[in-house]
Tab-separated table of C-alpha atoms and ligand atoms in Angstrom:
chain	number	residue	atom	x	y	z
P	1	UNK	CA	0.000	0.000	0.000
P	2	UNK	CA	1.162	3.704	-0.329
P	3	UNK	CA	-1.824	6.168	0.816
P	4	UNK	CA	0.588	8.824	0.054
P	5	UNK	CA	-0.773	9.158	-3.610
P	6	UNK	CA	-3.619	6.118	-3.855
P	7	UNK	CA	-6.499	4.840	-1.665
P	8	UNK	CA	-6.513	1.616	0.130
P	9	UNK	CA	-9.589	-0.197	-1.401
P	10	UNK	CA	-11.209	-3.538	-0.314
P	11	UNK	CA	-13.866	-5.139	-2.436
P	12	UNK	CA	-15.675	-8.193	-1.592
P	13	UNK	CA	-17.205	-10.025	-4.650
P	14	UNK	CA	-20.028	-12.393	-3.824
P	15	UNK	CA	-20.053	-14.055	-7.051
P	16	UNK	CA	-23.258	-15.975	-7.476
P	17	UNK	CA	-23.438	-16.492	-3.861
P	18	UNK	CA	-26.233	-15.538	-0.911
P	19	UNK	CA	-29.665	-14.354	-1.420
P	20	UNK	CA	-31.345	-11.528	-1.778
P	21	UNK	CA	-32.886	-11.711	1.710
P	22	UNK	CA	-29.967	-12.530	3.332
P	23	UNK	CA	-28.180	-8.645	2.218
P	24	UNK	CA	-29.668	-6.469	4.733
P	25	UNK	CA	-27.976	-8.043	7.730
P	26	UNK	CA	-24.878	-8.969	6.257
P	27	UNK	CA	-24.104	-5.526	5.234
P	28	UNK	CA	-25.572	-4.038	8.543
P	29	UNK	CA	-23.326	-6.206	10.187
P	30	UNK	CA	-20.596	-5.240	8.172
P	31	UNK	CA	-21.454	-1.034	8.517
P	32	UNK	CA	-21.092	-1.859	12.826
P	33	UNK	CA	-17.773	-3.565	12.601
P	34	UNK	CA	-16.614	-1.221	9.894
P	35	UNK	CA	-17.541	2.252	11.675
P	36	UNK	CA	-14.419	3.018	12.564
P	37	UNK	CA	-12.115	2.500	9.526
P	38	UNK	CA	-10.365	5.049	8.775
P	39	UNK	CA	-8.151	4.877	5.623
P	40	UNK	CA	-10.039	2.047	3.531
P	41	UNK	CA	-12.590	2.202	0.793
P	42	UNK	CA	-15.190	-0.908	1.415
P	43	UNK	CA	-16.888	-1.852	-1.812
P	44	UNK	CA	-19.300	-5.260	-2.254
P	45	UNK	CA	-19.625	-6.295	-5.248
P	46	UNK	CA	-23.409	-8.702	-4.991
P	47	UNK	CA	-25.778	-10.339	-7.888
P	48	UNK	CA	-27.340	-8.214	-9.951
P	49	UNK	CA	-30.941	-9.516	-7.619
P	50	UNK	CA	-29.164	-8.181	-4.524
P	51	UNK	CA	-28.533	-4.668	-5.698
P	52	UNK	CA	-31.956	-2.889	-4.158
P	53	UNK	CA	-31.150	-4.471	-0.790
P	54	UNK	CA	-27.996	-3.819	-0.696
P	55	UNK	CA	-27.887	-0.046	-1.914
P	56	UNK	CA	-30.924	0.229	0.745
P	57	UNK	CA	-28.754	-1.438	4.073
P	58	UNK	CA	-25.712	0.296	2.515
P	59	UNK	CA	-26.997	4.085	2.491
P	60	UNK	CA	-25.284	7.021	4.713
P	61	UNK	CA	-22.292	4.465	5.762
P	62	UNK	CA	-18.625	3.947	4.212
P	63	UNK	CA	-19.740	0.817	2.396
P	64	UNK	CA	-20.339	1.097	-1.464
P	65	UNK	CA	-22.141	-1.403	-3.305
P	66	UNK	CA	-20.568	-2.687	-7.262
P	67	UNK	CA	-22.365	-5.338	-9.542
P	68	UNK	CA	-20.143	-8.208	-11.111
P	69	UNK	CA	-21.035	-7.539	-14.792
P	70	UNK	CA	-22.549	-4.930	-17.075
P	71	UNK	CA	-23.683	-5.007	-20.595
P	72	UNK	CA	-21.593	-2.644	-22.690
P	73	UNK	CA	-24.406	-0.944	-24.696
P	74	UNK	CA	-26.624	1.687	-23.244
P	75	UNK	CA	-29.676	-0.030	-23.773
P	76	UNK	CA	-31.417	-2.015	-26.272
P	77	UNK	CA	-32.437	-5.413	-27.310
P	78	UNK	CA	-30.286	-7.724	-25.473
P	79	UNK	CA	-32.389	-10.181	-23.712
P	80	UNK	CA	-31.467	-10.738	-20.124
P	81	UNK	CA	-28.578	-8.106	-19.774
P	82	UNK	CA	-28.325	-5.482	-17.871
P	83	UNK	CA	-26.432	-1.493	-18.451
P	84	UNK	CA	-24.630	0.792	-16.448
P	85	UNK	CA	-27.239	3.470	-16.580
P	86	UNK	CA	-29.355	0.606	-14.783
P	87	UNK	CA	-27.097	0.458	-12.162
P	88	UNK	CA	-26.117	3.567	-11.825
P	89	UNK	CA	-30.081	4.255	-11.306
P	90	UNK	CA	-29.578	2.091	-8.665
P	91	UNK	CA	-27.050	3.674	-6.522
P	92	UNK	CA	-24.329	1.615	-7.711
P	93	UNK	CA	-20.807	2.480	-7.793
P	94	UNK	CA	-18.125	0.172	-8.720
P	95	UNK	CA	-18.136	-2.623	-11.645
P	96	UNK	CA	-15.889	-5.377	-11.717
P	97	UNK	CA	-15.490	-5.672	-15.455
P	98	UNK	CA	-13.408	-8.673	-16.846
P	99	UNK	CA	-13.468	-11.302	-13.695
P	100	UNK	CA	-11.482	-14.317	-15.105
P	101	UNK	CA	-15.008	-16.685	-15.150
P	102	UNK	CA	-16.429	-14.281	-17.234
P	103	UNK	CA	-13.637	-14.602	-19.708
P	104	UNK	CA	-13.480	-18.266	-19.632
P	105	UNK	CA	-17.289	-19.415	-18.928
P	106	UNK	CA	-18.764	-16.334	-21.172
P	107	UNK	CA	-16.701	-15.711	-23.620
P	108	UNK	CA	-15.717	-12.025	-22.329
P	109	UNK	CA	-12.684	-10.657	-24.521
P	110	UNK	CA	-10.744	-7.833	-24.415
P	111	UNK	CA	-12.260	-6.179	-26.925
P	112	UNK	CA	-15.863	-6.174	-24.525
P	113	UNK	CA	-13.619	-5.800	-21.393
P	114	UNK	CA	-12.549	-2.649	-23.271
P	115	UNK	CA	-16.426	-1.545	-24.950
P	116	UNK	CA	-17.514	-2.536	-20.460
P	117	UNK	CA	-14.972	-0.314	-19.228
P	118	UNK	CA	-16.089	3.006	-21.378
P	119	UNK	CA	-19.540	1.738	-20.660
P	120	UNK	CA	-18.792	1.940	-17.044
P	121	UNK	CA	-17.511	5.525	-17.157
P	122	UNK	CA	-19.789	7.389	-19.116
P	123	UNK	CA	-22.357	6.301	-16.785
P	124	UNK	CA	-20.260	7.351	-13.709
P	125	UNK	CA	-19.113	3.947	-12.344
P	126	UNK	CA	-16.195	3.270	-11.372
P	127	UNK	CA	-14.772	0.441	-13.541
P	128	UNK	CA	-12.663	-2.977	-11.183
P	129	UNK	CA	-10.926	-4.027	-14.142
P	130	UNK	CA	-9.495	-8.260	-13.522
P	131	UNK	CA	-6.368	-9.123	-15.071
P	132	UNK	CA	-4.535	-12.304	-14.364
P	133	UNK	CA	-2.776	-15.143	-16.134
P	134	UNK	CA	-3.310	-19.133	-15.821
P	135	UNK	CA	-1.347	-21.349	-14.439
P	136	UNK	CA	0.448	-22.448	-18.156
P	137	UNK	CA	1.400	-19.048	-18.714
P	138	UNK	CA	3.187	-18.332	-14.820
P	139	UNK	CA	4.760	-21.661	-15.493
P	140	UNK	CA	6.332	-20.796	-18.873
P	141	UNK	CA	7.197	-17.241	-17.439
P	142	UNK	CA	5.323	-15.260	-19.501
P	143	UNK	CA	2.434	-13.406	-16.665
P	144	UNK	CA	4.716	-10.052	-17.209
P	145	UNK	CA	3.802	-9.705	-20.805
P	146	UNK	CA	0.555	-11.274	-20.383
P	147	UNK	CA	-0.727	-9.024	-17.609
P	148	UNK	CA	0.496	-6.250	-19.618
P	149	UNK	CA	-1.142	-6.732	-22.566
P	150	UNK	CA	-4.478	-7.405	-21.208
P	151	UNK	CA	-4.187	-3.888	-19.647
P	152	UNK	CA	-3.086	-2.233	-22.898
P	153	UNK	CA	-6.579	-3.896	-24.165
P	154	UNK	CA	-8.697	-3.061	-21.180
P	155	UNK	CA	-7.452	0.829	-21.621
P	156	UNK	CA	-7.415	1.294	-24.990
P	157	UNK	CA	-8.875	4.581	-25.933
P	158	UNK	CA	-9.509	5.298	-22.368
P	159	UNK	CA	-8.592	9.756	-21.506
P	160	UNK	CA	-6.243	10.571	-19.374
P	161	UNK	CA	-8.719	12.092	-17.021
P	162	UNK	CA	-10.603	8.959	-16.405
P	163	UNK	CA	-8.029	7.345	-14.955
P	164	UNK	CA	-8.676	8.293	-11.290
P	165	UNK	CA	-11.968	6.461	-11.508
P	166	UNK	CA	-10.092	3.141	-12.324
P	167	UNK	CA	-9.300	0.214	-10.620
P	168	UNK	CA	-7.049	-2.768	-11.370
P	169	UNK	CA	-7.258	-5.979	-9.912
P	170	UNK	CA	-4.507	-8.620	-10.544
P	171	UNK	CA	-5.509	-11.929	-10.018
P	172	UNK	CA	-4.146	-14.750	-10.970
P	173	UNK	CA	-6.494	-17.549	-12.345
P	174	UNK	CA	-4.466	-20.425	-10.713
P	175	UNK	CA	-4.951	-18.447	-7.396
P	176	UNK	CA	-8.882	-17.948	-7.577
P	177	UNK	CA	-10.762	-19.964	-5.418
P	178	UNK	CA	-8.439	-22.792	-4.947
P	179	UNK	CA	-6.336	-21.749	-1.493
P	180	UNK	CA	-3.631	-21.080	-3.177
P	181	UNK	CA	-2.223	-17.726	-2.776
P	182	UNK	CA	0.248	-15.674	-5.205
P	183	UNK	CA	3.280	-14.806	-2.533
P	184	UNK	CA	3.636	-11.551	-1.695
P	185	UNK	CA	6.441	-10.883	-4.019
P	186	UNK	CA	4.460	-12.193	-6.783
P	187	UNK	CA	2.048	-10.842	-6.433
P	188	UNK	CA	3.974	-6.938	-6.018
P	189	UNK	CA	5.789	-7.596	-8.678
P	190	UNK	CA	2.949	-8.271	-10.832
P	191	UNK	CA	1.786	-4.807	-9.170
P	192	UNK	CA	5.038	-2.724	-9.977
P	193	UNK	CA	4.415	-4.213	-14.024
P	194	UNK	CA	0.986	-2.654	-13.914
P	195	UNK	CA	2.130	0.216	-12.456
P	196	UNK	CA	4.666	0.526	-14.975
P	197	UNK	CA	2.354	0.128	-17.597
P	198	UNK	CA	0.716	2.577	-16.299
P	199	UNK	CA	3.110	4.993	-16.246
P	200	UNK	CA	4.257	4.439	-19.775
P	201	UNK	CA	0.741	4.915	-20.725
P	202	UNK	CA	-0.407	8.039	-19.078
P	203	UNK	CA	2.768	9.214	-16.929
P	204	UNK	CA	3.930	8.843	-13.687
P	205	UNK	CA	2.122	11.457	-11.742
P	206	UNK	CA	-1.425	9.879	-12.868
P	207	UNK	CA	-0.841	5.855	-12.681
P	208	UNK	CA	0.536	6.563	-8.886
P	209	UNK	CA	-2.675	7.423	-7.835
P	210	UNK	CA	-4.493	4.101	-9.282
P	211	UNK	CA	-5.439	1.773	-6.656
P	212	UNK	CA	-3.906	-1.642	-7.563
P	213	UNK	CA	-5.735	-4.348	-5.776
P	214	UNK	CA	-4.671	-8.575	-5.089
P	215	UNK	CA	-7.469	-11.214	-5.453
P	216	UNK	CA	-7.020	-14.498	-5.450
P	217	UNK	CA	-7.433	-16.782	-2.056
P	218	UNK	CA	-6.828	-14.162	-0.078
P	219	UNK	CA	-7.821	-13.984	3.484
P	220	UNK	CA	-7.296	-12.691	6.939
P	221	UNK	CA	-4.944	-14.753	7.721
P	222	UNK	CA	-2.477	-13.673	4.630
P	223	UNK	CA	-3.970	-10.212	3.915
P	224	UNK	CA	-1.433	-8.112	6.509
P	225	UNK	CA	1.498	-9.876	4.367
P	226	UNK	CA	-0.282	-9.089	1.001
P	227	UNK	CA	-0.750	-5.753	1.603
P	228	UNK	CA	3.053	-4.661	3.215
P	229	UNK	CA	3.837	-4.446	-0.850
P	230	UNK	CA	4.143	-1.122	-2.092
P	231	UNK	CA	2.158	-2.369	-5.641
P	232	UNK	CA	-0.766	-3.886	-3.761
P	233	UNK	CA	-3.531	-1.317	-2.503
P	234	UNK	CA	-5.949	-3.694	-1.594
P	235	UNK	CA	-7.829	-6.923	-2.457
P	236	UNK	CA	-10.353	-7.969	-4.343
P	237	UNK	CA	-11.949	-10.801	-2.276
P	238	UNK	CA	-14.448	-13.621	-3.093
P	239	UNK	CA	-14.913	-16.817	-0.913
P	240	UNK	CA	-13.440	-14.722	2.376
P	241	UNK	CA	-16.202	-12.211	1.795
P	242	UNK	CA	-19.036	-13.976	2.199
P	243	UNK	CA	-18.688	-14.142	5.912
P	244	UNK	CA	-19.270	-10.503	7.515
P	245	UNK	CA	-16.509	-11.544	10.287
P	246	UNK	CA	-14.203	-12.392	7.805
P	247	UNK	CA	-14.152	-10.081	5.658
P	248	UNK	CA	-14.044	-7.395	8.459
P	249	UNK	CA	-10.573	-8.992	9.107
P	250	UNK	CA	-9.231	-8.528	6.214
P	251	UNK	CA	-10.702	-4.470	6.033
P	252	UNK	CA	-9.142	-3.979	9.733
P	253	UNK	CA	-5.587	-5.751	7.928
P	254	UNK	CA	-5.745	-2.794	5.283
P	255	UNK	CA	-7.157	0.196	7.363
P	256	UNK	CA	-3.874	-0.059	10.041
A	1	PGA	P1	-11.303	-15.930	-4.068
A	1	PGA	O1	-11.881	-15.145	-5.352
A	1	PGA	O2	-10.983	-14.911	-3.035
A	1	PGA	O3	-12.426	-16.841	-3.665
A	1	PGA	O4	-10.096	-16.669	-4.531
A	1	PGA	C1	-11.349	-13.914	-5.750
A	1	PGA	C2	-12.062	-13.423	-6.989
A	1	PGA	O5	-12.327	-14.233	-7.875
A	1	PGA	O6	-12.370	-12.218	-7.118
């Protein structure tokens, strides 16, 4: 972390997880233990069904609520999708655009990562962009290049002055779900290559200020570790953050 120049940002992502009734008292729960936290931004990221509730429970306290998905258009015939004027009606604020399932279970690319991400911003959300490589490609070396290429996608044709309102999450596919955690060096040095992407993109003074977040089996036991690298400004948390407890671990780890 370094909240010299960049916020410290935690983001739970249900996935397809919980119910609709069972929102208001998680995040109620979650607003008590989290009254007090200081330096962290506290996104959760719940179904698309879960939205009302959670925007509802969520209102007047430091918790902001993202969806998992948009549709790229602004509106139109496309059966069973939804747009980020939609959620943005909704009180929504964060996307995660790109989450390694959607790429390999619904045929996400980076061309619609990219079309999701401009999506996002003209209708004032703030796009979590996922990047991450697979196991084949860490084990032939290659997650440098690979990682840096799917952000050169992601951004492509994306101002200057939108930057600020992005933020990237690396996370490794062979990490996801599956207890087994990128080190903390790999996972910071993956950081410092975004970063530097970054930088050689839009210049040093505006990629220091983007919020670089870890996900990928994290949890509280390994988030205090995670988050001591200067590249990693937060998490990006699935199966930890379905338990209000938990998850409040891993916000008290960041917010010290
Ligand atoms: P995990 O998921 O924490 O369950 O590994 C992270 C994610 O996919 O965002």
């Amino acid at each position: 972390m370094n909240r010299r120049y960049r916020k410290t940002v935690i983001a739970g992502n249900w996935k397809m997880n919980m119910l609709p009734s069972e929102t208001k008292d998680f995040v109620t729960r979650l607003r008590d233990e989290t009254a007090d936290c200081k330096w962290c931004d506290i996104v959760l990221c719940v179904p698309f069904t879960h939205i009302y509730q959670a925007v509802k429970a969520a209102k007047g306290t430091k918790i902001a609520i993202g969806a998992q998905n948009c549709h790229q258009a602004a509106k139109g015939a496309y059966t069973g999708e939804v747009s980020c004027a939609m959620l943005a009606d909704l009180g929504v604020k964060y996307v995660i655009v790109g989450h390694s399932e959607r790429r390999a279970y619904f045929g996400e690319t980076d061309e619609s990562v990219n079309q999701k991400v401009h999506a996002a911003l003209e209708a004032g959300l703030r796009p979590i962009i996922c990047l991450g490589e697979s196991l084949e490609i860490r084990e032939n070396g290659a997650e440098l290049d690979f990682v840096r290429t799917q952000l050169k996608l992601a951004l492509k044709g994306i101002a200057p002055q939108s930057l600020k309102k992005i933020i990237i999450a690396y996370e490794p596919i062979w990490a996801i779900g599956t207890g087994k955690i990128a080190t903390p060096r790999q996972a910071g040095e993956v950081g410092s290559a975004i970063r530097e992407t970054l930088r050689s993109l839009y210049g040093a003074r505006a990629a220091r200020g983007v919020s670089v977040l870890y996900g990928g089996s994290l949890n509280k036991d390994n988030a205090e570790a995670m988050l001591a690298m200067p590249d990693v400004d937060g998490g990006l948390i699935g199966g930890a953050s379905l338990d209000a407890a938990s998850l409040n671990s891993i916000i008290k780890a960041a917010d010290q």
